[in-house]
Short mmCIF file of C-alpha atoms in Angstrom, two decimals:
data_model
loop_
_atom_site.label_atom_id
_atom_site.label_comp_id
_atom_site.label_asym_id
_atom_site.label_seq_id
_atom_site.Cartn_x
_atom_site.Cartn_y
_atom_site.Cartn_z
CA UNK A 21 -35.53 6.97 26.06
CA UNK A 22 -34.00 8.60 22.97
CA UNK A 23 -31.50 6.67 20.89
CA UNK A 24 -29.01 7.19 18.10
CA UNK A 25 -28.77 4.42 15.55
CA UNK A 26 -25.37 3.51 14.12
CA UNK A 27 -24.87 1.13 11.19
CA UNK A 28 -21.67 0.46 9.26
CA UNK A 29 -20.28 -1.81 6.59
CA UNK A 30 -16.73 -2.07 5.23
CA UNK A 31 -15.97 -1.30 1.61
CA UNK A 32 -15.76 -4.99 0.69
CA UNK A 33 -19.19 -5.77 2.11
CA UNK A 34 -22.47 -5.58 0.24
CA UNK A 35 -24.13 -2.22 0.62
CA UNK A 36 -27.55 -3.79 1.11
CA UNK A 37 -26.34 -5.18 4.45
CA UNK A 38 -26.38 -1.53 5.61
CA UNK A 39 -30.10 -1.39 4.88
CA UNK A 40 -30.60 -4.69 6.70
CA UNK A 41 -28.89 -3.31 9.80
CA UNK A 42 -30.96 -0.13 9.75
CA UNK A 43 -34.24 -2.04 9.25
CA UNK A 44 -33.50 -4.29 12.21
CA UNK A 45 -32.48 -1.41 14.47
CA UNK A 46 -35.58 0.59 13.65
CA UNK A 47 -37.72 -2.51 14.27
CA UNK A 48 -36.03 -3.07 17.64
CA UNK A 49 -36.58 0.57 18.64
CA UNK A 50 -40.26 0.43 17.69
CA UNK A 51 -40.81 -2.81 19.56
CA UNK A 52 -39.21 -1.42 22.71
CA UNK A 53 -40.77 2.06 22.53
CA UNK A 54 -37.45 3.79 21.94
CA UNK A 55 -37.61 7.09 20.07
CA UNK A 56 -34.95 7.68 17.41
CA UNK A 57 -32.97 10.91 17.56
CA UNK A 58 -30.98 10.31 14.39
CA UNK A 59 -29.38 7.56 12.30
CA UNK A 60 -25.67 7.51 11.49
CA UNK A 61 -24.47 5.14 8.76
CA UNK A 62 -21.37 4.83 6.63
CA UNK A 63 -19.32 2.56 4.40
CA UNK A 64 -15.85 2.44 5.93
CA UNK A 65 -13.54 0.15 7.89
CA UNK A 66 -14.36 -0.09 11.58
CA UNK A 67 -10.63 0.35 12.36
CA UNK A 68 -10.49 3.72 10.57
CA UNK A 69 -10.16 6.86 12.71
CA UNK A 70 -11.70 8.94 9.93
CA UNK A 71 -15.30 7.74 10.33
CA UNK A 72 -17.19 10.99 9.81
CA UNK A 73 -20.59 9.68 10.84
CA UNK A 74 -19.22 7.95 13.92
CA UNK A 75 -17.27 11.03 14.97
CA UNK A 76 -20.33 13.21 14.46
CA UNK A 77 -22.33 10.83 16.63
CA UNK A 78 -19.78 11.08 19.44
CA UNK A 79 -19.81 14.92 19.20
CA UNK A 80 -23.56 14.99 19.49
CA UNK A 81 -23.42 12.53 22.36
CA UNK A 82 -21.37 15.11 24.26
CA UNK A 83 -24.19 17.57 23.64
CA UNK A 84 -26.60 15.12 25.33
CA UNK A 85 -28.71 14.76 22.19
CA UNK A 86 -29.60 11.17 23.01
CA UNK A 87 -29.43 8.65 25.86
CA UNK A 88 -28.25 5.51 24.12
CA UNK A 89 -26.67 4.13 20.95
CA UNK A 90 -28.26 1.16 19.18
CA UNK A 91 -26.03 -1.13 17.08
CA UNK A 92 -26.54 -4.62 15.70
CA UNK A 93 -23.27 -5.93 17.15
CA UNK A 94 -19.97 -4.60 18.47
CA UNK A 95 -18.10 -5.18 15.18
CA UNK A 96 -20.33 -2.48 13.61
CA UNK A 97 -19.39 -0.04 16.36
CA UNK A 98 -15.64 -0.44 16.15
CA UNK A 99 -12.80 -2.78 15.15
CA UNK A 100 -10.17 -0.85 16.99
CA UNK A 101 -7.90 -2.05 19.77
CA UNK A 102 -9.19 -3.01 23.19
CA UNK A 103 -7.84 0.21 24.68
CA UNK A 104 -9.49 2.46 22.06
CA UNK A 105 -12.87 0.69 22.16
CA UNK A 106 -13.06 0.63 25.93
CA UNK A 107 -11.87 4.24 26.03
CA UNK A 108 -14.72 5.38 23.75
CA UNK A 109 -17.30 3.33 25.66
CA UNK A 110 -15.97 4.55 28.99
CA UNK A 111 -16.31 8.15 27.77
CA UNK A 112 -19.90 7.48 26.74
CA UNK A 113 -20.67 5.85 30.08
CA UNK A 114 -19.39 8.89 31.94
CA UNK A 115 -21.85 10.96 29.91
CA UNK A 116 -24.64 8.63 30.90
CA UNK A 117 -24.99 7.14 27.45
CA UNK A 118 -25.18 3.36 27.11
CA UNK A 119 -24.50 1.22 24.06
CA UNK A 120 -26.89 -1.63 23.25
CA UNK A 121 -25.96 -4.34 20.74
CA UNK A 122 -29.19 -6.09 19.80
CA UNK A 123 -27.53 -9.22 18.31
CA UNK A 124 -25.25 -9.86 21.27
CA UNK A 125 -27.77 -8.88 23.92
CA UNK A 126 -25.36 -6.79 25.96
CA UNK A 127 -25.90 -3.43 27.58
CA UNK A 128 -22.89 -1.39 28.70
CA UNK A 129 -24.90 0.01 31.62
CA UNK A 130 -24.65 -3.37 33.40
CA UNK A 131 -21.61 -5.14 34.91
CA UNK A 132 -22.32 -8.29 32.88
CA UNK A 133 -22.61 -6.24 29.72
CA UNK A 134 -19.27 -4.55 30.29
CA UNK A 135 -17.61 -7.92 31.01
CA UNK A 136 -19.08 -9.43 27.83
CA UNK A 137 -17.94 -6.38 25.90
CA UNK A 138 -14.34 -6.68 27.09
CA UNK A 139 -14.22 -10.37 26.15
CA UNK A 140 -15.75 -9.69 22.77
CA UNK A 141 -13.23 -6.95 21.94
CA UNK A 142 -10.32 -9.22 23.02
CA UNK A 143 -11.58 -12.06 20.79
CA UNK A 144 -12.07 -9.68 17.85
CA UNK A 145 -8.54 -8.32 18.25
CA UNK A 146 -7.17 -11.89 18.43
CA UNK A 147 -9.09 -12.80 15.27
CA UNK A 148 -7.59 -9.84 13.38
CA UNK A 149 -4.05 -10.70 14.47
CA UNK A 150 -4.45 -14.33 13.47
CA UNK A 151 -5.88 -13.30 10.06
CA UNK A 152 -2.85 -10.97 9.56
CA UNK A 153 -0.48 -13.80 10.39
CA UNK A 154 -2.20 -16.13 7.92
CA UNK A 155 -2.07 -13.43 5.26
CA UNK A 156 1.65 -12.83 5.89
CA UNK A 157 2.40 -16.56 5.71
CA UNK A 158 0.42 -16.90 2.44
CA UNK A 159 2.22 -13.88 0.97
CA UNK A 160 5.64 -15.34 1.87
CA UNK A 161 4.72 -18.74 0.42
CA UNK A 162 3.52 -17.17 -2.85
CA UNK A 163 6.71 -15.10 -3.05
CA UNK A 164 8.88 -18.21 -2.61
CA UNK A 165 6.98 -19.90 -5.44
CA UNK A 166 7.33 -16.81 -7.64
CA UNK A 167 3.58 -16.37 -7.96
CA UNK A 168 2.27 -12.98 -9.09
CA UNK A 169 0.02 -11.49 -6.38
CA UNK A 170 -1.07 -8.40 -8.32
CA UNK A 171 -2.70 -7.45 -11.63
CA UNK A 172 0.15 -7.26 -14.17
CA UNK A 173 0.70 -3.91 -15.95
CA UNK A 174 0.68 -3.46 -19.72
CA UNK A 175 3.64 -5.35 -21.14
CA UNK A 176 3.26 -8.30 -18.80
CA UNK A 177 0.84 -11.14 -18.13
CA UNK A 178 0.67 -14.22 -15.91
CA UNK A 179 1.22 -17.80 -17.03
CA UNK A 180 0.68 -20.48 -14.36
CA UNK A 181 0.53 -17.65 -11.77
CA UNK A 182 4.00 -16.42 -12.78
CA UNK A 183 4.73 -13.00 -14.28
CA UNK A 184 5.98 -13.09 -17.87
CA UNK A 185 6.69 -10.47 -20.51
CA UNK A 186 4.34 -10.05 -23.49
CA UNK A 187 6.73 -9.50 -26.44
CA UNK A 188 4.29 -7.57 -28.64
CA UNK A 189 3.35 -5.16 -25.83
CA UNK A 190 6.99 -4.83 -24.75
CA UNK A 191 7.88 -3.79 -28.31
CA UNK A 192 5.17 -1.09 -28.24
CA UNK A 193 6.57 0.24 -24.95
CA UNK A 194 10.11 0.33 -26.35
CA UNK A 195 9.09 2.04 -29.60
CA UNK A 196 6.79 4.52 -27.82
CA UNK A 197 9.50 5.49 -25.41
CA UNK A 198 12.03 5.92 -28.23
CA UNK A 199 9.60 8.08 -30.22
CA UNK A 200 8.94 10.27 -27.18
CA UNK A 201 12.68 10.68 -26.56
CA UNK A 202 13.10 11.77 -30.18
CA UNK A 203 10.60 14.58 -29.64
CA UNK A 204 7.29 13.15 -30.80
CA UNK A 205 4.30 14.82 -29.16
CA UNK A 206 1.79 12.94 -27.03
CA UNK A 207 -1.01 13.42 -29.55
CA UNK A 208 1.21 11.97 -32.26
CA UNK A 209 2.01 8.98 -30.08
CA UNK A 210 -1.72 8.46 -29.47
CA UNK A 211 -2.48 8.50 -33.19
CA UNK A 212 0.46 6.27 -34.08
CA UNK A 213 -0.11 3.57 -31.47
CA UNK A 214 -3.87 3.80 -30.98
CA UNK A 215 -3.45 4.10 -27.19
CA UNK A 216 -5.35 6.41 -24.86
CA UNK A 217 -3.55 9.44 -23.42
CA UNK A 218 -3.92 7.86 -19.99
CA UNK A 219 -2.18 4.66 -21.10
CA UNK A 220 0.63 6.66 -22.78
CA UNK A 221 1.23 8.71 -19.62
CA UNK A 222 1.20 5.49 -17.59
CA UNK A 223 3.85 3.86 -19.79
CA UNK A 224 6.12 6.89 -19.85
CA UNK A 225 6.02 7.45 -16.11
CA UNK A 226 6.06 3.87 -14.84
CA UNK A 227 9.52 3.13 -13.52
CA UNK A 228 8.95 -0.60 -13.52
CA UNK A 229 9.73 -0.68 -17.23
CA UNK A 230 13.22 0.69 -16.50
CA UNK A 231 13.95 -1.16 -13.26
CA UNK A 232 12.05 -4.43 -13.63
CA UNK A 233 11.27 -4.18 -9.92
CA UNK A 234 7.72 -4.93 -8.86
CA UNK A 235 6.76 -3.80 -5.37
CA UNK A 236 4.16 -5.21 -3.05
CA UNK A 237 3.60 -3.84 0.46
CA UNK A 238 6.49 -1.37 -0.12
CA UNK A 239 9.00 -4.17 -0.70
CA UNK A 240 10.46 -5.61 -3.90
CA UNK A 241 8.37 -8.68 -4.64
CA UNK A 242 9.47 -9.73 -8.13
CA UNK A 243 12.43 -8.63 -10.26
CA UNK A 244 12.24 -9.02 -14.04
CA UNK A 245 14.48 -8.08 -16.93
CA UNK A 246 13.49 -4.43 -17.62
CA UNK A 247 11.63 -3.79 -20.85
CA UNK A 248 13.48 -0.45 -21.11
CA UNK A 249 16.78 -1.82 -19.92
CA UNK A 250 18.77 0.47 -22.23
CA UNK A 251 17.25 3.55 -20.53
CA UNK A 252 18.12 2.57 -16.91
#
């Protein structure tokens, strides 16, 4: 029996957990006399369609390079919808390739394994939807309270979780913008204000200083008095 090993962590997980997965999968393969064709591992969300290592593994599965895929648990394999996960697993089954999750003790080559798989995917999907609902409710509550849910840009800070203007920084923004409008070069602005070129570009191009509108999730979240109100 020849197996492919697949391990994955999301970007917000510790990278060493990837090594832990691989160590456990190799140990399982050795204990059960399973030869390893290749390991595929990546740091990316399981819901992403752009998983290069995963997609490469599926391409090589179609070439009959291995007989099975070893994973620690289903969440490492995919966090997609029930339809997409079952579709991928069904495609693998038709090619005679089974998926074995060593933590959940299920094998897609058996009826019980497929039943367990379907239930597991449904529960994972339900968990994601409930988490999204909690996040949405928390976001709405914070918005109603006027709490700042993002890192404030130069010119602003937070006091008791609320966004407030920093007068000294606001004055720098106003003077810098006025000097630029009068024809002062970027290098001259850098030398005069002691700011990096990146910060100067950021200030000059950031529309929030003119509109006072702060967006979150593509919607206006907080509206403040614009620092560059005279230039609106």
